Short mmCIF file of C-alpha atoms in Angstrom, two decimals:
data_model
loop_
_atom_site.label_atom_id
_atom_site.label_comp_id
_atom_site.label_asym_id
_atom_site.label_seq_id
_atom_site.Cartn_x
_atom_site.Cartn_y
_atom_site.Cartn_z
CA MET A 1 -25.11 19.37 -97.46
CA GLY A 2 -25.10 16.04 -99.16
CA GLY A 3 -25.95 12.63 -97.87
CA LEU A 4 -22.29 11.76 -97.48
CA ASP A 5 -21.67 14.60 -95.10
CA ILE A 6 -24.63 13.60 -92.95
CA ALA A 7 -23.36 10.06 -92.83
CA VAL A 8 -19.91 11.20 -91.71
CA ILE A 9 -21.39 13.40 -89.02
CA ALA A 10 -23.60 10.58 -87.80
CA PHE A 11 -20.61 8.25 -87.73
CA VAL A 12 -18.57 10.68 -85.70
CA VAL A 13 -21.40 11.15 -83.20
CA LEU A 14 -21.77 7.39 -82.92
CA VAL A 15 -18.06 7.01 -82.24
CA VAL A 16 -18.20 9.66 -79.55
CA LEU A 17 -21.18 7.98 -77.92
CA VAL A 18 -19.42 4.62 -78.05
CA LEU A 19 -16.34 6.10 -76.43
CA PHE A 20 -18.37 7.70 -73.68
CA ALA A 21 -20.23 4.47 -73.13
CA GLY A 22 -17.05 2.34 -73.06
CA ILE A 23 -14.79 4.54 -70.94
CA LYS A 24 -15.61 4.72 -67.25
CA THR A 25 -13.82 6.55 -64.44
CA VAL A 26 -13.93 5.09 -60.92
CA PRO A 27 -13.14 7.53 -58.04
CA GLN A 28 -10.76 6.61 -55.21
CA GLY A 29 -12.44 4.72 -52.37
CA TYR A 30 -15.03 3.05 -54.56
CA ARG A 31 -15.36 -0.18 -56.52
CA TYR A 32 -17.77 -0.64 -59.45
CA THR A 33 -19.10 -4.01 -60.53
CA VAL A 34 -19.53 -4.74 -64.25
CA GLU A 35 -22.50 -6.77 -65.50
CA ARG A 36 -22.82 -8.27 -68.97
CA PHE A 37 -26.37 -9.05 -69.88
CA GLY A 38 -27.20 -8.94 -66.16
CA ARG A 39 -24.37 -11.24 -65.05
CA TYR A 40 -21.41 -10.11 -62.94
CA THR A 41 -18.16 -10.18 -64.90
CA LYS A 42 -15.56 -8.06 -63.07
CA THR A 43 -14.90 -5.25 -60.60
CA MET A 44 -13.45 -1.98 -61.78
CA GLU A 45 -10.67 -0.42 -59.70
CA PRO A 46 -10.25 3.33 -59.16
CA GLY A 47 -9.10 5.15 -62.28
CA LEU A 48 -9.88 4.85 -65.99
CA ASN A 49 -11.62 1.64 -67.09
CA ILE A 50 -12.96 0.42 -70.44
CA ILE A 51 -16.02 -1.74 -70.94
CA ILE A 52 -17.87 -2.96 -74.01
CA PRO A 53 -20.49 -0.34 -74.82
CA PHE A 54 -24.14 -1.38 -74.92
CA ILE A 55 -23.16 -4.88 -73.73
CA ASP A 56 -21.51 -4.24 -70.35
CA ARG A 57 -22.95 -1.89 -67.78
CA ILE A 58 -22.18 -0.66 -64.25
CA GLY A 59 -23.87 -2.89 -61.69
CA ALA A 60 -23.18 -1.63 -58.11
CA ARG A 61 -21.14 1.28 -56.91
CA MET A 62 -19.65 0.09 -53.61
CA ASN A 63 -17.95 2.36 -51.08
CA VAL A 64 -14.89 0.45 -49.75
CA MET A 65 -13.95 3.09 -47.15
CA GLU A 66 -14.59 2.36 -43.46
CA GLN A 67 -18.09 3.40 -42.58
CA VAL A 68 -19.95 3.95 -39.34
CA LEU A 69 -23.40 2.62 -38.54
CA ASP A 70 -25.36 3.98 -35.58
CA VAL A 71 -27.23 1.27 -33.71
CA PRO A 72 -30.45 2.51 -32.06
CA THR A 73 -31.23 1.98 -28.37
CA GLN A 74 -32.10 -1.58 -27.39
CA GLU A 75 -34.00 -2.85 -24.36
CA VAL A 76 -32.10 -5.80 -22.91
CA ILE A 77 -33.11 -8.22 -20.13
CA THR A 78 -30.02 -9.42 -18.26
CA LYS A 79 -29.42 -12.86 -16.80
CA ASP A 80 -30.66 -11.73 -13.37
CA ASN A 81 -33.85 -10.24 -14.89
CA ALA A 82 -32.77 -6.60 -14.81
CA SER A 83 -33.93 -4.36 -17.64
CA VAL A 84 -31.32 -2.05 -19.17
CA SER A 85 -31.15 0.18 -22.23
CA ALA A 86 -28.10 0.04 -24.48
CA ASP A 87 -27.10 1.77 -27.68
CA ALA A 88 -24.01 1.10 -29.77
CA VAL A 89 -22.08 2.04 -32.86
CA ALA A 90 -20.54 -0.30 -35.46
CA PHE A 91 -17.71 0.31 -37.92
CA TYR A 92 -17.38 -1.81 -41.06
CA GLN A 93 -15.48 -1.89 -44.36
CA VAL A 94 -16.26 -3.58 -47.68
CA LEU A 95 -13.44 -5.91 -48.68
CA ASN A 96 -15.11 -7.69 -51.61
CA ALA A 97 -17.41 -5.45 -53.67
CA ALA A 98 -18.97 -8.33 -55.59
CA GLN A 99 -19.94 -10.26 -52.46
CA ALA A 100 -21.23 -7.13 -50.73
CA ALA A 101 -23.33 -6.33 -53.82
CA TYR A 102 -24.70 -9.77 -54.70
CA GLN A 103 -24.59 -11.84 -51.45
CA VAL A 104 -26.88 -9.66 -49.38
CA SER A 105 -29.66 -7.22 -50.10
CA ASP A 106 -29.53 -3.83 -48.35
CA LEU A 107 -26.13 -4.26 -46.72
CA GLN A 108 -26.45 -1.56 -44.06
CA ASN A 109 -29.84 -2.81 -42.88
CA ALA A 110 -28.47 -6.34 -42.67
CA ILE A 111 -25.47 -5.21 -40.58
CA LEU A 112 -27.73 -3.11 -38.35
CA ASN A 113 -30.13 -5.95 -37.58
CA LEU A 114 -27.26 -8.40 -37.08
CA THR A 115 -25.63 -6.07 -34.55
CA MET A 116 -28.87 -5.42 -32.66
CA THR A 117 -29.62 -9.13 -32.38
CA ASN A 118 -26.18 -9.96 -31.05
CA ILE A 119 -26.28 -7.09 -28.54
CA ARG A 120 -29.38 -8.60 -26.97
CA SER A 121 -27.86 -12.08 -27.09
CA VAL A 122 -24.48 -11.20 -25.56
CA MET A 123 -25.77 -8.78 -22.92
CA GLY A 124 -28.67 -11.05 -21.99
CA SER A 125 -26.27 -13.82 -20.98
CA MET A 126 -24.59 -11.66 -18.29
CA ASP A 127 -25.55 -10.43 -14.83
CA LEU A 128 -26.12 -6.72 -14.27
CA ASP A 129 -22.97 -6.22 -12.19
CA GLU A 130 -20.92 -8.08 -14.77
CA LEU A 131 -22.59 -6.11 -17.53
CA LEU A 132 -21.72 -2.75 -16.00
CA SER A 133 -18.12 -3.62 -15.10
CA ASN A 134 -17.05 -5.57 -18.21
CA ARG A 135 -17.86 -3.27 -21.10
CA ASP A 136 -14.61 -4.11 -22.90
CA THR A 137 -15.46 -7.82 -22.74
CA ILE A 138 -18.91 -7.12 -24.22
CA ASN A 139 -17.37 -5.12 -27.06
CA ASP A 140 -14.91 -7.92 -27.86
CA ASN A 141 -17.66 -10.56 -27.86
CA LEU A 142 -19.91 -8.44 -30.06
CA LEU A 143 -17.10 -7.76 -32.53
CA ARG A 144 -16.20 -11.44 -32.80
CA VAL A 145 -19.79 -12.64 -33.27
CA VAL A 146 -20.88 -9.96 -35.75
CA ASP A 147 -17.68 -10.22 -37.79
CA GLU A 148 -18.07 -13.99 -38.15
CA ALA A 149 -21.69 -13.57 -39.27
CA ALA A 150 -20.87 -10.81 -41.80
CA ASN A 151 -17.79 -12.51 -43.26
CA PRO A 152 -19.71 -14.20 -46.17
CA TRP A 153 -20.93 -10.78 -47.27
CA GLY A 154 -17.40 -9.66 -48.11
CA ILE A 155 -17.22 -7.07 -45.34
CA LYS A 156 -15.06 -6.64 -42.26
CA ILE A 157 -16.56 -5.45 -38.97
CA THR A 158 -13.69 -3.41 -37.52
CA ARG A 159 -15.25 -2.25 -34.24
CA VAL A 160 -18.43 -2.53 -32.21
CA GLU A 161 -18.63 -0.10 -29.28
CA LEU A 162 -21.32 0.30 -26.64
CA LYS A 163 -22.00 3.99 -26.24
CA ASP A 164 -24.19 3.81 -23.15
CA ILE A 165 -25.78 1.30 -20.76
CA ALA A 166 -28.66 2.79 -18.78
CA PRO A 167 -30.28 0.77 -15.96
CA PRO A 168 -33.67 1.90 -14.55
CA LYS A 169 -33.63 4.83 -12.12
CA ASP A 170 -34.71 2.80 -9.08
CA LEU A 171 -31.98 0.30 -9.84
CA VAL A 172 -29.45 3.12 -10.11
CA ASP A 173 -30.55 4.43 -6.69
CA ALA A 174 -30.22 0.95 -5.17
CA MET A 175 -26.76 0.59 -6.67
CA ALA A 176 -25.77 3.98 -5.25
CA ARG A 177 -26.91 2.92 -1.76
CA GLN A 178 -25.06 -0.36 -2.14
CA MET A 179 -21.89 1.45 -3.20
CA LYS A 180 -22.21 3.86 -0.26
CA ALA A 181 -22.67 0.99 2.20
CA GLU A 182 -19.70 -0.83 0.70
CA ARG A 183 -17.50 2.23 0.99
CA GLU A 184 -18.59 2.82 4.60
CA LYS A 185 -17.79 -0.81 5.35
CA ARG A 186 -14.35 -0.45 3.81
CA ALA A 187 -13.78 2.76 5.78
CA GLN A 188 -14.71 1.01 9.03
CA VAL A 189 -12.45 -1.90 8.18
CA LEU A 190 -9.56 0.44 7.41
CA GLU A 191 -10.20 2.37 10.62
CA ALA A 192 -10.25 -0.86 12.65
CA GLU A 193 -7.04 -2.03 11.01
CA GLY A 194 -5.42 1.33 11.75
CA SER A 195 -6.51 1.15 15.40
CA ARG A 196 -5.20 -2.42 15.66
CA ASN A 197 -1.87 -1.47 14.12
CA ALA A 198 -1.61 1.49 16.49
CA GLN A 199 -2.28 -0.73 19.51
CA ILE A 200 0.27 -3.24 18.26
CA LEU A 201 2.85 -0.49 17.84
CA ARG A 202 2.09 0.90 21.31
CA ALA A 203 2.39 -2.59 22.81
CA GLU A 204 5.68 -3.10 20.97
CA GLY A 205 6.91 0.23 22.30
CA ALA A 206 5.87 -0.63 25.87
CA LYS A 207 7.56 -4.01 25.50
CA GLN A 208 10.78 -2.46 24.29
CA SER A 209 10.60 0.13 27.07
CA ALA A 210 10.09 -2.59 29.70
CA ILE A 211 12.96 -4.60 28.24
CA LEU A 212 15.27 -1.59 28.27
CA GLN A 213 14.16 -0.67 31.79
CA ALA A 214 14.75 -4.23 33.01
CA GLU A 215 18.14 -4.27 31.36
CA GLY A 216 18.95 -0.95 33.01
CA GLN A 217 17.85 -2.25 36.42
CA ARG A 218 19.87 -5.40 35.90
CA GLU A 219 22.93 -3.37 34.94
CA ALA A 220 22.40 -1.08 37.93
CA ALA A 221 21.98 -4.06 40.26
CA PHE A 222 25.08 -5.67 38.81
CA ARG A 223 27.10 -2.49 39.29
CA ASP A 224 25.67 -2.03 42.82
CA ALA A 225 26.57 -5.62 43.72
CA GLU A 226 30.01 -5.10 42.25
CA ALA A 227 30.43 -1.92 44.29
CA ARG A 228 29.30 -3.69 47.47
CA GLU A 229 31.64 -6.56 46.69
CA ARG A 230 34.57 -4.20 46.25
CA LEU A 231 33.59 -2.34 49.44
CA ALA A 232 33.43 -5.63 51.33
CA GLU A 233 36.80 -6.60 49.91
CA ALA A 234 38.22 -3.26 50.99
CA GLU A 235 36.64 -3.65 54.45
CA ALA A 236 38.00 -7.17 54.80
CA LYS A 237 41.43 -6.02 53.67
CA ALA A 238 41.33 -3.12 56.12
CA THR A 239 40.24 -5.45 58.95
CA GLN A 240 42.99 -7.88 57.99
CA MET A 241 45.55 -5.11 58.00
CA VAL A 242 44.30 -3.84 61.38
CA SER A 243 44.41 -7.38 62.78
CA ALA A 244 47.93 -7.81 61.49
CA ALA A 245 48.95 -4.49 63.01
CA ILE A 246 47.37 -5.42 66.36
CA ALA A 247 49.07 -8.80 66.32
CA ALA A 248 52.33 -6.96 65.68
CA GLY A 249 51.69 -4.85 68.79
CA ASP A 250 50.60 -1.61 67.09
CA VAL A 251 47.96 -0.18 69.44
CA GLN A 252 47.34 2.88 67.27
CA ALA A 253 45.78 0.73 64.54
CA ILE A 254 42.96 -0.54 66.77
CA ASN A 255 42.52 2.98 68.16
CA TYR A 256 42.05 4.30 64.61
CA PHE A 257 39.74 1.44 63.62
CA VAL A 258 37.45 1.73 66.67
CA ALA A 259 37.44 5.52 66.52
CA GLN A 260 36.38 5.42 62.86
CA LYS A 261 33.49 3.09 63.61
CA TYR A 262 32.51 5.15 66.65
CA THR A 263 32.50 8.34 64.57
CA GLU A 264 30.39 6.72 61.84
CA ALA A 265 27.88 5.48 64.46
CA LEU A 266 27.58 9.00 65.92
CA ALA A 267 27.02 10.42 62.44
CA ALA A 268 24.28 7.84 61.76
CA ILE A 269 22.56 8.64 65.05
CA GLY A 270 22.66 12.34 64.30
CA THR A 271 21.14 11.99 60.82
CA ALA A 272 18.35 9.53 61.73
CA ASN A 273 14.84 10.74 60.73
CA ASN A 274 13.09 9.27 63.78
CA GLN A 275 15.26 11.15 66.26
CA LYS A 276 14.15 14.52 67.49
CA ILE A 277 16.60 15.07 70.45
CA VAL A 278 20.05 13.46 70.56
CA LEU A 279 22.23 13.49 73.72
CA MET A 280 25.80 12.56 73.04
CA PRO A 281 29.26 13.81 73.95
CA MET A 282 30.20 16.23 71.23
CA GLU A 283 33.36 17.72 72.78
CA ALA A 284 36.63 16.81 71.26
CA SER A 285 38.10 16.04 74.70
CA ALA A 286 35.49 13.35 75.30
CA LEU A 287 36.27 11.72 71.92
CA ILE A 288 40.02 11.88 72.66
CA GLY A 289 39.42 10.43 76.14
CA SER A 290 37.47 7.61 74.59
CA LEU A 291 40.38 6.89 72.24
CA GLY A 292 42.71 6.88 75.23
CA GLY A 293 40.51 4.43 77.09
CA ILE A 294 40.43 2.19 74.06
CA GLY A 295 44.23 2.20 73.95
CA ALA A 296 44.48 1.27 77.68
CA ILE A 297 42.10 -1.66 77.23
CA ALA A 298 44.06 -2.85 74.21
CA ARG A 299 47.33 -2.78 76.20
CA GLU A 300 45.79 -4.76 79.01
CA VAL A 301 44.28 -7.32 76.63
CA PHE A 302 47.19 -7.86 74.27
CA GLY A 303 49.96 -7.44 76.87
CA ASN A 304 51.97 -4.77 75.14
CA ASP A 305 55.65 -4.84 76.08
CA GLN A 306 55.78 -1.12 76.32
CA SER A 307 56.05 0.38 79.78
CA PRO A 308 52.67 1.25 81.21
CA ALA A 309 51.74 4.84 81.33
CA PRO A 310 52.04 6.49 84.71
CA ARG A 311 48.84 6.35 86.70
CA GLN A 312 47.29 9.69 87.16
CA ARG A 313 46.95 10.93 90.63
CA GLN A 314 43.35 11.18 91.72
CA SER A 315 42.45 14.74 92.16
CA THR A 316 40.65 15.76 95.20
CA THR A 317 39.06 18.59 93.29
CA PRO A 318 35.64 17.70 91.90
CA ARG A 319 35.71 17.27 88.11
CA THR A 320 34.06 20.04 86.25
CA GLY A 321 34.80 18.89 82.74
CA PRO A 322 32.65 16.78 80.46
CA ALA A 323 31.59 13.30 81.45
CA PRO A 324 34.03 10.55 80.55
CA GLY A 325 33.54 8.68 77.34
CA PRO A 326 32.15 5.17 77.19
CA PHE A 327 35.61 3.65 76.97
CA GLU A 328 37.55 6.15 79.12
CA PRO A 329 38.90 4.57 82.35
CA GLN A 330 37.73 6.06 85.59
CA GLY A 331 40.26 7.50 88.02
CA LYS A 332 41.19 5.22 90.87
#
């Protein structure tokens, strides 16, 4: 093999080495920075890229996918001097590979320390009760503060989440007792309100019942008064009719009127509760004799034009019948 062949082979090898040195492949999800004599010149995108061999070189290989950073547990003193332990997790993404590579040294360590510092700052400005009940607010405040601080580094903090907040055990026990007392208080309040509402409803029911009862009594009294009024009207009309009949010379009308009252009086005497023995003429002849006596008195008083009834002849035989009625005339 001559010198020319060796030269050709050496030239071919040199060309191959130059090609390998000048052609670079960047995988998806990464960005490579290019340095020329130690100075940043450009950023290579995913795919096939060409650089000047032996002059340009790859500077930093930056992962531009969203990444997660676990924040270790931090001891935090709250505003009301309570000690709590908190750990978190942060998500970030590189937006500018050059800034992330040349603006900060050890990017992940910088983000980690920045997040830890702001966790203590944000949580330390809150009371314990507020800290435990407003976790979403803490996450929002942490995200805003850390993202503003990391913006010059060419990265975006997408999320900061508190994984756990652990107060001391004695404080947890005290909070449990407080919660139990609060719930018992609420139960007593609800029970008292229920009892009050029940009493109000019972009072309303009694009121409505009394109103309905009073209305019923008023209606009954009204109907009773109306019945008495109609009875009095009927009685007055009957008396007027009897008076008119008597004035017209009808003796039977007064006989009927007096007999009716007499019969009603006897019925009232017989049904009285305070009477044990009642002596009264119960025979029909006595009642008829009484009606006859009433008629004779009426004829003598009103001067009836009718011919007087023939006087009965006094019997010499002693009377064995019932005693005469209160209005029956005695034999002369």
